[in-house]
Amino acid sequence: MINFTVGPVQSSEEICRIGAEQVPYFRTSEFSSLMKENEKLILQFAKADEKSKAIFLTGSGTAAMEATVINLLTSKDKVLIINGGSFGQRFVNICSVHNIPYTEIKLERGKDISEDQLKEYEGKNYTALLVNVHETSTGVHYDINLISEFCKRNNLLFIVDAISSFLADELDVSKLQIDVMITSSQKALACPPGISILVISEKAEKLIYENDPHSLYLDLKDALKNAERGQTPFTPAVGILIQINARLKEIEHKGGIEKEIEKTAELAEDFRKKIKGLPFEIESDSLSNAVTPIHPITNSAYKIFEILKDEYGIWVCPNGGDMSDYMFRVGHIGNLTKEDNSKLVDAFLDLQKRGII
Amino acid sequence: MINFTVGPVQSSEEICRIGAEQVPYFRTSEFSSLMKENEKLILQFAKADEKSKAIFLTGSGTAAMEATVINLLTSKDKVLIINGGSFGQRFVNICSVHNIPYTEIKLERGKDISEDQLKEYEGKNYTALLVNVHETSTGVHYDINLISEFCKRNNLLFIVDAISSFLADELDVSKLQIDVMITSSQKALACPPGISILVISEKAEKLIYENDPHSLYLDLKDALKNAERGQTPFTPAVGILIQINARLKEIEHKGGIEKEIEKTAELAEDFRKKIKGLPFEIESDSLSNAVTPIHPITNSAYKIFEILKDEYGIWVCPNGGDMSDYMFRVGHIGNLTKEDNSKLVDAFLDLQKRGII
């Protein structure tokens, strides 16, 4: 199978090779050193300042999103949530479950946020802003500079889910003054799913120590204290953390974060060029390098996903719920090449020949 | 390295081989079938009745412990917690964080619970009992029949953390009327860490649908609903779930749960026989097949752990906190053999010759 989904994605040979190794015992100085190295490289690639910290949670991205909300926000906050799809909605649901007062800025499917839309919320005593910089469900990559400037002017705590964008799109945590940046192992990190990562500013760290998250597993104080010695409060997904270590070093050796983003951007551009002329619409205002969202005009998106899977050995990424017939997505993260793009486009051309699209 | 810790433990060749494979996309009928098979085999090995359900959470065992508490208990409950070590204490901490009223039955280190100790709590309107059937920190395997009878007489919801005991010691969920049984991927399941599993009785399922856990990630309603179609609410540790599938089938093909327990029991017995005469004390009232807790009389337990790691290529399992000099543990779960036991005992004999123990 060739995997064009947005996670889990394809891993490099080296990452797969490590997957075959026995998982070592981890309450050791050896594992602590590896974890400290993971933290250093994540902070480096996020361009976070030297007072920032990284936390590695064993859980899905949603665990990290919820941990962020409950450790940093309380019922005294007044939160703005940019909601342009199912991951924006997830932040809404998390705030709702935990009784955090919020206002949603609902965006139309496929639309970026505009200066005008934000203006309405200027100077209104909001305390924090939550955004999924790449709304993975619709493939919209928001104007993060615009949002960052808004947060700076209004002195908002700035929380950014960059789960499917980190390492694929430019993101300068320090310059944008992001207080919490969230990502996961199975996106552009191209490791198996199971680990989520938080990059935490000094300001966010202080808030974590002031708050009571009412959770043991998601208590970031505990995670921060353990991280000082390169450990975690509970048995983590050790194997995946070792794979992450190799992958971070792989990125560094290949020229660093800029090269990695460039590679993904080229792959995305190559694909978008190759599908011109096919009966597809791309409805996104602003694309991430990570994904191309495709609305097929002539057949159900889910049907196309199924045929590609069963007859061509290719996974594209179906959408869920009421979007399932409308849209599928093609990922450009993970260990993919331009030749893989060509194979997918050949399959599309064949579907066209067969009258399926 | 030979790994005698209690997790992560050594995996079979087949499990390692799967670790090297690309992790597939999972919102597919193929992955749903695999998950349904995982559920079926877990329920079968737990001897749970046909109305029971299994849930697979991406997280450490503590995530499953906390999920159980917040989905099944409320501030209206009156909970008994058997606390004989750091995992009993973890249940105490979880109940405390969530304001669940509880009484601890504190046990001395190494001691099993007695009928007399339980008598005091008979007919006192408790609503639930929490126990770690194998208190992994001290290696005490509690008299689960005694506790089960107490729960039946007092009509208590019976919650059993069997994280390090499931597949190593006999446990009949149906006969013991256990409402929630918890285990994890990295113990006797001998897969990498990252997945925790809950076996849920019909009674427990009803309670889950009645309660509000105030968490999105750990909401078991959502997990149960998704599990009906063999899915999870959020991206799970797909690779580990595939390894669990292979491992469960491996156990089945090798003669099932009885054979697996027998193998572990033999390994434990072999080890305990071989260390007779060494300057070690075993202070546990009642041993699990999974672990032998060792108090070395002539040197620091942590020192011995370090020397075995650095000079003999062997991991035993150190204890944390104030137990670290007092005790280390030797695990009998995972892919170990009697020859491995001999290698460890040879190392002990060499330490004796060198005057270290």
XYZ file of C-alpha atoms in Angstrom:
714
model
C 0.000 0.000 0.000
C 1.075 3.593 -0.607
C -0.163 5.759 2.231
C -1.291 9.311 1.368
C -3.361 9.788 4.517
C -2.622 12.440 7.121
C -1.675 9.944 9.793
C -0.364 7.426 10.511
C 1.948 8.218 7.593
C 4.833 6.322 6.041
C 8.025 6.090 8.078
C 11.605 5.969 6.847
C 13.492 2.661 6.729
C 15.465 3.648 9.809
C 12.310 4.311 11.846
C 10.876 0.940 10.775
C 14.131 -0.794 11.676
C 13.961 0.643 15.205
C 10.377 -0.618 15.440
C 11.738 -4.155 15.225
C 14.051 -3.711 18.210
C 13.211 -4.806 21.727
C 11.879 -1.878 23.739
C 14.410 -1.132 26.487
C 13.779 -0.466 30.149
C 13.410 3.285 30.560
C 14.043 4.329 34.165
C 17.699 4.708 33.258
C 20.143 7.531 32.639
C 20.446 6.309 29.024
C 16.748 6.893 28.332
C 16.836 10.204 30.215
C 19.606 11.429 27.894
C 17.577 10.434 24.850
C 14.555 12.314 26.178
C 16.611 15.425 26.879
C 17.876 15.245 23.304
C 14.276 14.879 22.043
C 13.331 17.996 23.986
C 16.297 19.974 22.665
C 15.586 19.102 19.019
C 11.838 19.694 19.247
C 12.460 23.141 20.766
C 15.063 23.854 18.109
C 12.755 22.900 15.224
C 9.881 24.851 16.778
C 12.243 27.840 17.103
C 11.192 28.134 20.720
C 13.336 30.266 23.035
C 15.708 28.795 25.595
C 13.238 29.171 28.440
C 10.690 26.921 26.706
C 10.046 23.305 27.649
C 8.804 20.269 25.726
C 6.527 17.614 27.187
C 5.941 14.169 25.692
C 2.554 12.654 26.528
C 1.526 9.093 25.757
C -1.792 9.619 24.020
C -3.501 10.885 20.878
C -3.316 14.540 19.869
C -6.660 15.040 21.611
C -5.048 14.083 24.934
C -2.545 16.898 24.445
C -5.311 19.331 23.407
C -7.296 18.464 26.529
C -4.193 18.589 28.755
C -3.478 22.081 27.431
C -6.979 23.339 28.120
C -7.267 21.916 31.646
C -3.753 22.905 32.739
C -3.803 26.429 31.328
C -7.390 27.633 31.401
C -10.003 27.930 34.137
C -13.622 29.017 34.462
C -12.293 32.561 34.972
C -10.898 32.694 31.445
C -12.684 34.060 28.406
C -11.487 32.102 25.431
C -11.717 32.688 21.697
C -11.791 29.548 19.549
C -11.321 29.648 15.802
C -13.624 26.896 14.581
C -13.362 26.013 10.914
C -13.882 22.267 11.061
C -13.840 19.166 13.207
C -10.587 19.995 15.009
C -11.760 23.503 15.867
C -14.946 21.831 17.058
C -12.808 19.537 19.230
C -11.405 22.554 21.104
C -15.005 23.757 21.523
C -16.038 20.382 22.938
C -13.082 20.278 25.334
C -13.804 23.769 26.680
C -17.448 22.858 26.977
C -16.744 19.644 28.947
C -14.549 21.606 31.362
C -16.803 24.673 31.709
C -14.273 27.079 30.245
C -16.145 30.165 28.968
C -15.577 30.533 25.237
C -16.690 32.284 22.084
C -16.424 30.501 18.759
C -15.431 32.235 15.590
C -17.171 29.927 13.148
C -15.672 29.917 9.685
C -17.211 28.669 6.499
C -15.736 25.430 5.186
C -12.523 26.110 3.333
C -12.211 29.723 4.469
C -9.251 31.381 6.170
C -9.878 33.913 8.922
C -9.814 37.593 7.932
C -8.709 40.776 9.661
C -12.308 41.967 9.612
C -13.559 38.885 11.421
C -11.014 39.319 14.176
C -11.721 43.039 14.570
C -15.012 42.299 16.278
C -13.187 40.648 19.196
C -10.573 43.350 19.662
C -10.316 44.825 23.180
C -13.106 42.640 24.552
C -11.234 41.195 27.540
C -10.552 37.796 26.061
C -7.759 35.955 27.880
C -6.751 33.217 25.453
C -7.078 32.109 21.839
C -7.203 28.513 20.602
C -6.544 27.664 16.986
C -5.661 24.631 14.870
C -3.158 26.359 12.596
C -3.902 23.724 9.985
C -7.540 22.668 10.247
C -6.755 19.153 9.060
C -10.370 18.239 8.313
C -10.743 20.825 5.546
C -7.111 21.490 4.700
C -7.136 25.195 5.553
C -3.880 26.644 6.842
C -4.809 29.814 8.738
C -2.939 33.100 8.523
C -0.964 32.547 11.707
C 0.783 35.935 11.516
C -2.557 37.701 11.531
C -3.741 35.673 14.521
C -0.447 36.138 16.348
C -0.606 39.931 15.943
C -4.156 39.872 17.302
C -2.997 37.874 20.339
C -0.047 40.200 20.961
C -2.251 43.337 20.782
C -4.820 41.803 23.127
C -2.322 40.112 25.427
C -3.913 36.697 24.908
C -2.496 33.338 25.868
C -1.846 31.830 22.435
C -2.510 28.093 22.085
C -1.793 26.507 18.720
C -2.625 22.960 17.678
C -0.020 22.392 14.983
C -0.530 18.621 15.013
C -0.581 18.191 11.244
C 1.451 21.302 10.411
C 4.605 21.139 12.537
C 7.610 20.236 10.340
C 5.473 20.709 7.209
C 4.783 24.452 7.338
C 6.883 27.295 8.679
C 6.140 28.009 12.325
C 8.260 30.192 14.567
C 6.973 29.672 18.098
C 9.173 32.401 19.519
C 8.434 35.091 16.924
C 4.710 34.300 16.922
C 4.758 34.249 20.743
C 2.947 30.926 20.895
C 2.490 29.791 24.493
C 1.583 26.180 23.779
C 2.265 24.407 20.502
C 0.875 20.887 20.126
C 1.967 18.148 17.742
C 1.852 14.352 17.438
C 4.176 11.526 16.466
C 2.198 10.246 13.464
C 2.077 13.393 11.328
C 5.146 15.015 9.743
C 7.263 13.431 12.479
C 6.439 10.255 10.543
C 6.617 7.876 13.489
C 3.894 5.501 14.680
C 0.982 7.118 16.560
C 0.955 7.108 20.370
C 2.924 10.174 21.467
C 1.820 13.793 21.543
C 4.128 16.696 22.216
C 3.648 20.097 23.810
C 6.041 23.011 23.456
C 5.485 25.314 26.391
C 6.574 28.936 26.862
C 7.853 30.310 30.150
C 4.547 32.127 30.625
C 2.594 28.903 30.026
C 4.822 27.003 32.452
C 4.043 29.523 35.202
C 0.312 29.132 34.572
C 0.618 25.354 34.734
C 2.177 25.591 38.176
C -0.637 27.909 39.328
C -3.548 25.780 38.110
C -5.183 22.557 39.231
C -6.174 20.476 36.187
C -8.295 17.932 38.139
C -6.562 15.064 36.398
C -3.690 12.820 37.406
C -2.806 11.467 33.972
C -2.946 14.842 32.237
C -1.351 16.888 35.037
C 1.407 18.803 33.284
C 3.077 19.863 36.556
C 3.963 16.260 37.102
C 5.138 15.932 33.511
C 7.283 19.075 33.754
C 8.893 17.968 37.017
C 9.723 14.544 35.590
C 10.991 16.073 32.348
C 13.679 17.940 34.278
C 15.440 14.604 34.657
C 14.392 13.325 31.222
C 11.604 11.128 32.544
C 7.798 10.846 32.470
C 5.428 10.278 35.421
C 4.025 7.052 33.919
C 5.332 4.368 31.548
C 5.443 6.158 28.193
C 5.349 4.672 24.689
C 9.118 4.114 24.977
C 9.529 2.565 21.528
C 7.924 5.526 19.777
C 10.045 7.987 21.785
C 13.154 6.204 20.530
C 11.838 6.397 16.974
C 11.137 10.104 17.447
C 14.741 10.552 18.561
C 16.062 8.937 15.388
C 13.679 10.916 13.228
C 14.607 14.267 14.796
C 18.286 13.500 14.228
C 17.496 12.407 10.658
C 15.896 15.811 10.008
C 18.888 17.570 11.544
C 21.409 15.613 9.468
C 19.485 16.242 6.262
C 19.768 20.007 6.704
C 17.309 20.837 9.453
C 13.783 22.101 9.615
C 14.028 24.421 6.570
C 15.045 21.519 4.307
C 12.266 19.350 5.719
C 9.607 21.996 5.062
C 11.031 22.626 1.580
C 10.806 18.915 0.747
C 7.162 18.754 1.801
C 6.339 21.978 -0.032
C 7.873 20.583 -3.233
C 5.936 17.346 -2.906
C 2.681 19.256 -2.409
C 3.398 21.547 -5.346
C 4.290 18.591 -7.573
C 1.023 16.862 -6.723
C -1.114 19.972 -7.199
C 0.468 20.549 -10.593
C -0.093 16.941 -11.671
C -3.831 16.874 -10.839
C -4.651 19.921 -12.958
C -7.257 18.883 -15.507
C -8.810 16.192 -13.318
C -12.444 16.652 -12.228
C -11.415 17.880 -8.780
C -11.958 21.109 -6.907
C -9.687 22.425 -4.180
C -11.865 24.577 -1.978
C -9.340 25.809 0.520
C -8.444 29.509 0.792
C -4.969 28.786 2.032
C -3.229 25.447 1.797
C -0.850 23.728 4.196
C 2.063 21.867 2.639
C 0.825 18.825 4.560
C -2.404 18.129 2.693
C -4.398 18.782 -0.461
C -8.168 18.650 0.188
C -10.008 17.405 -2.875
C -13.667 17.692 -3.744
C -14.301 15.290 -6.644
C -17.023 16.676 -8.874
C -18.131 13.475 -10.557
C -18.370 10.803 -7.840
C -18.530 10.277 -4.091
C -15.236 11.013 -2.354
C -15.700 8.016 -0.081
C -16.348 5.729 -3.044
C -13.090 6.912 -4.631
C -11.243 6.279 -1.345
C -12.586 2.724 -1.296
C -11.752 1.942 -4.905
C -8.215 3.316 -4.523
C -7.752 1.182 -1.405
C -9.215 -2.046 -2.762
C -8.155 -1.914 -6.410
C -5.012 0.222 -6.520
C -3.307 -0.402 -3.174
C -3.392 3.285 -2.324
C -4.772 5.000 0.755
C -5.960 8.548 0.418
C -7.536 10.088 3.514
C -11.337 9.959 3.670
C -13.302 12.614 5.528
C -15.717 11.667 8.282
C -19.355 12.462 8.954
C -21.259 14.659 6.510
C -18.063 15.433 4.603
C -17.432 11.817 3.641
C -19.008 11.922 0.191
C -17.851 15.450 -0.440
C -14.131 15.398 0.177
C -11.053 13.265 0.504
C -7.561 14.469 1.311
C -4.138 13.671 -0.065
C -1.269 13.994 2.377
C 2.260 15.080 1.537
C 3.835 14.203 4.880
C 5.740 11.046 5.725
C 8.154 9.148 3.553
C 6.632 9.913 0.125
C 8.219 10.816 -3.200
C 7.249 12.497 -6.448
C 7.124 9.009 -7.974
C 4.440 8.111 -5.409
C 2.528 11.216 -6.512
C 2.730 9.994 -10.112
C 1.360 6.583 -9.131
C -1.623 8.204 -7.459
C -2.228 10.481 -10.426
C -1.990 7.476 -12.764
C -4.659 5.785 -10.654
C -6.846 8.904 -10.966
C -6.347 8.887 -14.734
C -7.335 5.242 -14.820
C -10.471 6.009 -12.785
C -11.246 8.687 -15.321
C -10.784 6.244 -18.193
C -13.119 3.799 -16.440
C -15.742 6.550 -16.080
C -15.551 6.453 -12.297
C -14.465 10.064 -11.974
C 20.541 -6.771 27.174
C 18.316 -9.341 28.868
C 15.247 -7.613 30.248
C 13.851 -8.907 33.572
C 11.910 -5.732 34.362
C 8.139 -5.647 34.727
C 7.610 -3.547 31.635
C 8.376 -2.887 28.905
C 9.272 -6.570 28.666
C 10.806 -8.654 25.884
C 8.615 -9.330 22.862
C 8.568 -12.381 20.629
C 10.272 -12.315 17.228
C 6.900 -12.043 15.507
C 5.921 -8.972 17.546
C 9.264 -7.330 16.733
C 8.846 -8.166 13.055
C 5.475 -6.389 13.004
C 7.141 -3.405 14.675
C 9.196 -2.955 11.517
C 6.143 -2.743 9.253
C 4.606 0.496 8.068
C 1.649 1.431 10.263
C -1.479 1.250 8.101
C -4.324 3.714 7.839
C -6.951 2.671 10.365
C -10.351 4.130 9.473
C -10.977 1.015 7.397
C -13.060 -2.134 7.687
C -9.786 -4.137 7.788
C -8.651 -2.413 10.976
C -12.152 -2.635 12.464
C -12.090 -6.420 11.996
C -8.726 -6.637 13.725
C -10.041 -4.598 16.651
C -13.138 -6.773 16.971
C -10.851 -9.804 17.070
C -8.720 -8.108 19.756
C -11.845 -7.543 21.815
C -13.034 -11.124 21.386
C -9.702 -12.639 22.446
C -9.188 -10.295 25.408
C -12.681 -11.152 26.697
C -12.012 -14.840 26.132
C -8.693 -14.789 28.038
C -10.248 -12.739 30.843
C -13.095 -15.284 30.983
C -15.544 -12.413 30.780
C -19.158 -13.205 29.911
C -20.671 -12.497 26.514
C -22.238 -9.231 27.638
C -18.850 -7.767 28.522
C -16.972 -5.248 26.382
C -13.300 -4.425 25.925
C -11.964 -0.917 25.391
C -8.494 -0.066 24.063
C -7.162 3.301 25.228
C -4.009 4.950 23.937
C -2.189 5.761 27.154
C -0.321 4.344 30.127
C -2.046 2.075 32.647
C -2.666 5.153 34.785
C -4.833 6.620 32.010
C -7.025 3.511 32.201
C -7.107 3.655 36.018
C -8.185 7.283 35.907
C -10.696 6.640 33.107
C -12.250 3.896 35.233
C -12.571 6.095 38.304
C -14.042 9.118 36.514
C -16.441 7.123 34.332
C -17.749 4.804 37.043
C -17.563 6.694 40.321
C -18.946 10.014 41.508
C -18.867 12.130 44.658
C -21.908 10.119 45.818
C -19.879 6.925 46.007
C -18.115 5.580 49.084
C -15.093 3.704 47.900
C -12.759 1.219 49.582
C -9.186 1.190 48.278
C -6.740 -1.546 49.169
C -3.447 0.314 49.404
C -0.365 -1.843 49.819
C 2.123 0.123 47.742
C 2.611 2.751 45.068
C -0.110 1.455 42.746
C -2.667 1.316 45.562
C -1.542 4.845 46.356
C -2.168 5.783 42.730
C -5.856 4.825 43.074
C -5.922 6.933 46.255
C -4.432 9.897 44.396
C -6.883 9.540 41.512
C -9.909 9.441 43.832
C -8.504 12.377 45.737
C -7.999 14.493 42.589
C -11.598 13.797 41.551
C -13.215 14.228 44.975
C -14.450 10.658 45.174
C -15.029 9.781 48.872
C -12.792 6.881 49.838
C -11.388 4.864 52.701
C -7.948 3.306 52.393
C -7.121 -0.078 53.791
C -3.418 0.455 54.294
C -1.393 -2.731 54.294
C 2.106 -3.250 55.563
C 4.721 -3.736 52.869
C 4.691 -7.291 51.612
C 1.444 -8.242 53.335
C -1.659 -9.770 51.771
C -5.083 -8.630 52.978
C -6.786 -10.814 55.588
C -10.391 -11.734 56.306
C -10.112 -9.912 59.633
C -9.024 -6.692 57.988
C -11.965 -6.760 55.598
C -14.483 -7.574 58.352
C -14.280 -4.042 59.690
C -15.768 -2.700 56.439
C -18.582 -5.213 56.157
C -22.086 -3.732 55.859
C -20.846 -0.150 56.033
C -22.538 1.128 52.858
C -19.491 1.149 50.660
C -20.374 1.258 46.978
C -17.155 0.163 45.253
C -13.800 -1.459 45.883
C -10.555 -0.693 44.052
C -7.628 -3.079 44.156
C -4.420 -3.746 42.250
C -4.631 -7.538 42.295
C -0.873 -7.641 41.935
C 0.668 -4.674 43.769
C 3.568 -4.489 41.333
C 5.699 -2.241 43.539
C 6.065 -4.846 46.304
C 5.209 -8.033 44.417
C 2.201 -8.977 46.540
C -0.558 -10.864 44.763
C -3.693 -10.352 46.843
C -6.212 -13.058 47.676
C -8.641 -12.076 44.958
C -11.210 -14.719 45.919
C -11.440 -13.284 49.426
C -11.882 -9.771 48.038
C -14.401 -10.943 45.457
C -16.552 -12.652 48.098
C -16.478 -9.458 50.155
C -17.616 -7.441 47.114
C -20.399 -9.919 46.343
C -21.701 -9.877 49.951
C -21.635 -6.091 50.070
C -22.854 -5.553 46.523
C -19.828 -3.460 45.612
C -18.723 -2.379 42.190
C -15.510 -4.368 41.818
C -12.637 -2.612 40.022
C -9.436 -4.577 39.529
C -6.168 -3.231 38.188
C -4.613 -6.429 36.815
C -2.041 -4.516 34.764
C 0.921 -6.721 35.682
C -1.091 -9.858 36.488
C -3.369 -10.476 33.497
C -2.063 -13.468 31.468
C 0.442 -14.270 34.249
C -1.912 -15.284 37.088
C -5.294 -16.955 36.991
C -8.116 -14.448 36.852
C -11.727 -15.288 36.058
C -13.522 -11.987 35.553
C -16.913 -13.630 35.299
C -16.627 -15.911 38.353
C -15.065 -13.166 40.466
C -17.729 -10.737 39.215
C -15.180 -8.102 38.333
C -16.844 -5.028 36.830
C -13.739 -3.409 35.392
C -10.463 -5.216 34.778
C -7.523 -3.105 33.643
C -4.368 -4.209 31.849
C -1.650 -2.762 29.618
C 0.232 -3.714 26.470
C 3.748 -3.815 27.973
C 3.235 -6.406 30.731
C 2.446 -10.078 30.077
C 0.952 -9.057 26.738
C 4.605 -8.447 25.875
C 4.025 -5.697 23.329
C 5.499 -2.189 23.380
C 3.922 0.234 25.892
C 1.254 2.690 24.717
C -2.070 0.845 24.961
C -4.184 0.120 28.026
C -7.184 -2.151 28.026
C -10.389 -2.215 30.036
C -12.704 -5.210 30.317
C -16.111 -3.919 31.277
C -19.107 -5.813 32.686
C -22.691 -5.115 31.643
C -23.257 -3.411 34.996
C -20.210 -1.205 34.493
C -21.307 -0.321 30.975
C -24.664 0.910 32.272
C -22.921 3.083 34.843
C -20.663 4.541 32.179
C -23.696 5.633 30.167
C -25.223 7.247 33.283
C -22.168 9.237 34.368
C -20.399 12.345 33.120
C -16.628 11.902 33.432
C -15.771 15.579 32.701
C -13.158 14.525 30.179
C -13.203 14.221 26.416
C -10.153 12.012 25.977
C -11.074 9.611 28.767
C -14.829 9.521 28.075
C -15.610 5.812 27.893
C -19.073 6.377 26.379
C -17.368 7.637 23.286
C -14.946 4.715 23.358
C -17.774 2.189 23.766
C -19.794 3.684 20.919
C -16.802 3.638 18.587
C -15.852 0.107 19.669
C -19.198 -1.164 18.360
C -17.770 -0.671 14.873
C -14.232 -1.678 15.869
C -12.952 1.875 16.030
C -11.652 4.419 18.560
C -12.702 8.070 18.958
C -9.152 9.364 18.348
C -6.105 8.107 16.450
C -4.924 5.154 18.551
C -1.455 3.592 18.743
C -2.344 1.560 15.637
C 0.985 -0.270 15.425
C 0.745 -1.566 18.976
C -2.863 -2.673 18.432
C -1.690 -4.758 15.474
C 1.064 -6.262 17.627
C -1.489 -7.034 20.343
C -3.569 -8.859 17.743
C -0.651 -11.064 16.748
C 0.262 -11.708 20.370
C -3.282 -12.690 21.355
C -3.422 -15.130 18.447
C 0.030 -16.449 19.400
C -1.279 -17.226 22.901
C -4.334 -18.914 21.431
C -2.300 -21.062 19.044
C 0.083 -22.117 21.785
C -2.755 -23.582 23.863
C -4.553 -20.578 25.271
C -4.505 -18.712 28.523
C -3.923 -21.754 30.759
C -0.721 -22.666 28.889
C 0.472 -19.087 29.044
C -0.042 -18.861 32.805
C 1.602 -22.260 33.272
C 4.667 -21.125 31.315
C 5.054 -18.019 33.467
C 4.487 -19.990 36.683
C 7.221 -22.448 35.685
C 9.629 -19.647 34.889
C 8.957 -18.004 38.264
C 9.351 -21.298 40.110
C 12.581 -22.081 38.284
C 14.026 -18.687 39.221
C 12.940 -18.879 42.857
C 14.517 -22.314 43.147
C 17.782 -21.135 41.573
C 18.276 -18.159 43.922
C 18.028 -20.235 47.100
C 21.219 -19.751 49.067
C 21.847 -16.231 47.756
C 21.798 -13.364 50.291
C 18.293 -12.352 49.289
C 15.015 -12.125 51.168
C 11.588 -12.408 49.565
C 9.240 -10.477 51.802
C 5.959 -11.020 50.027
C 3.116 -12.950 51.668
C 1.742 -14.126 48.370
C 3.594 -14.020 45.084
C 2.359 -13.341 41.574
C 3.856 -15.444 38.808
C 4.828 -12.172 37.159
C 7.493 -10.973 39.572
C 9.857 -11.968 42.362
C 10.530 -9.050 44.752
C 14.032 -9.295 46.197
C 15.477 -7.587 49.231
C 19.258 -8.034 49.014
C 20.715 -8.280 52.519
C 24.291 -7.311 51.784
C 24.183 -4.324 49.425
C 21.918 -1.594 48.042
C 19.296 -2.923 45.642
C 19.769 0.065 43.370
C 23.525 -0.454 43.286
C 22.959 -4.068 42.217
C 20.540 -2.915 39.492
C 23.191 -0.535 38.163
C 26.022 -3.065 38.195
C 23.867 -5.680 36.445
C 22.943 -3.100 33.799
C 26.396 -1.679 33.206
C 28.594 -4.758 33.653
C 26.392 -7.767 32.828
C 23.962 -6.471 30.185
C 20.983 -7.398 32.338
C 18.081 -5.247 33.472
C 16.329 -6.168 36.679
C 13.594 -3.804 37.815
C 14.615 -1.174 40.359
C 12.136 0.189 42.877
C 11.485 3.905 43.143
C 11.513 6.366 46.008
C 12.341 5.136 49.506
C 12.295 1.524 48.328
C 15.146 2.009 45.877
C 17.961 0.778 48.104
C 15.786 -1.838 49.734
C 14.334 -3.829 46.868
C 14.633 -4.735 43.225
C 12.306 -6.991 41.296
C 12.842 -9.763 38.788
C 10.091 -10.193 36.236
C 8.988 -13.469 34.672
C 6.769 -12.003 31.977
C 7.692 -11.400 28.356
C 9.785 -13.553 26.113
C 12.125 -15.088 28.737
C 13.440 -18.611 29.195
C 14.929 -20.746 31.964
C 18.305 -20.195 30.290
C 17.827 -16.462 30.827
C 17.128 -17.191 34.498
C 20.409 -19.111 34.672
C 22.305 -16.190 33.165
C 20.908 -13.852 35.793
C 21.694 -16.304 38.592
C 25.241 -16.695 37.213
C 25.592 -12.930 37.388
C 24.391 -12.994 41.008
C 26.946 -15.716 41.807
C 29.656 -13.622 40.212
C 28.582 -10.607 42.293
C 28.859 -12.838 45.345
C 32.352 -13.937 44.329
C 33.343 -10.293 43.886
C 32.052 -9.520 47.387
C 29.375 -7.185 46.027
C 26.507 -9.204 47.456
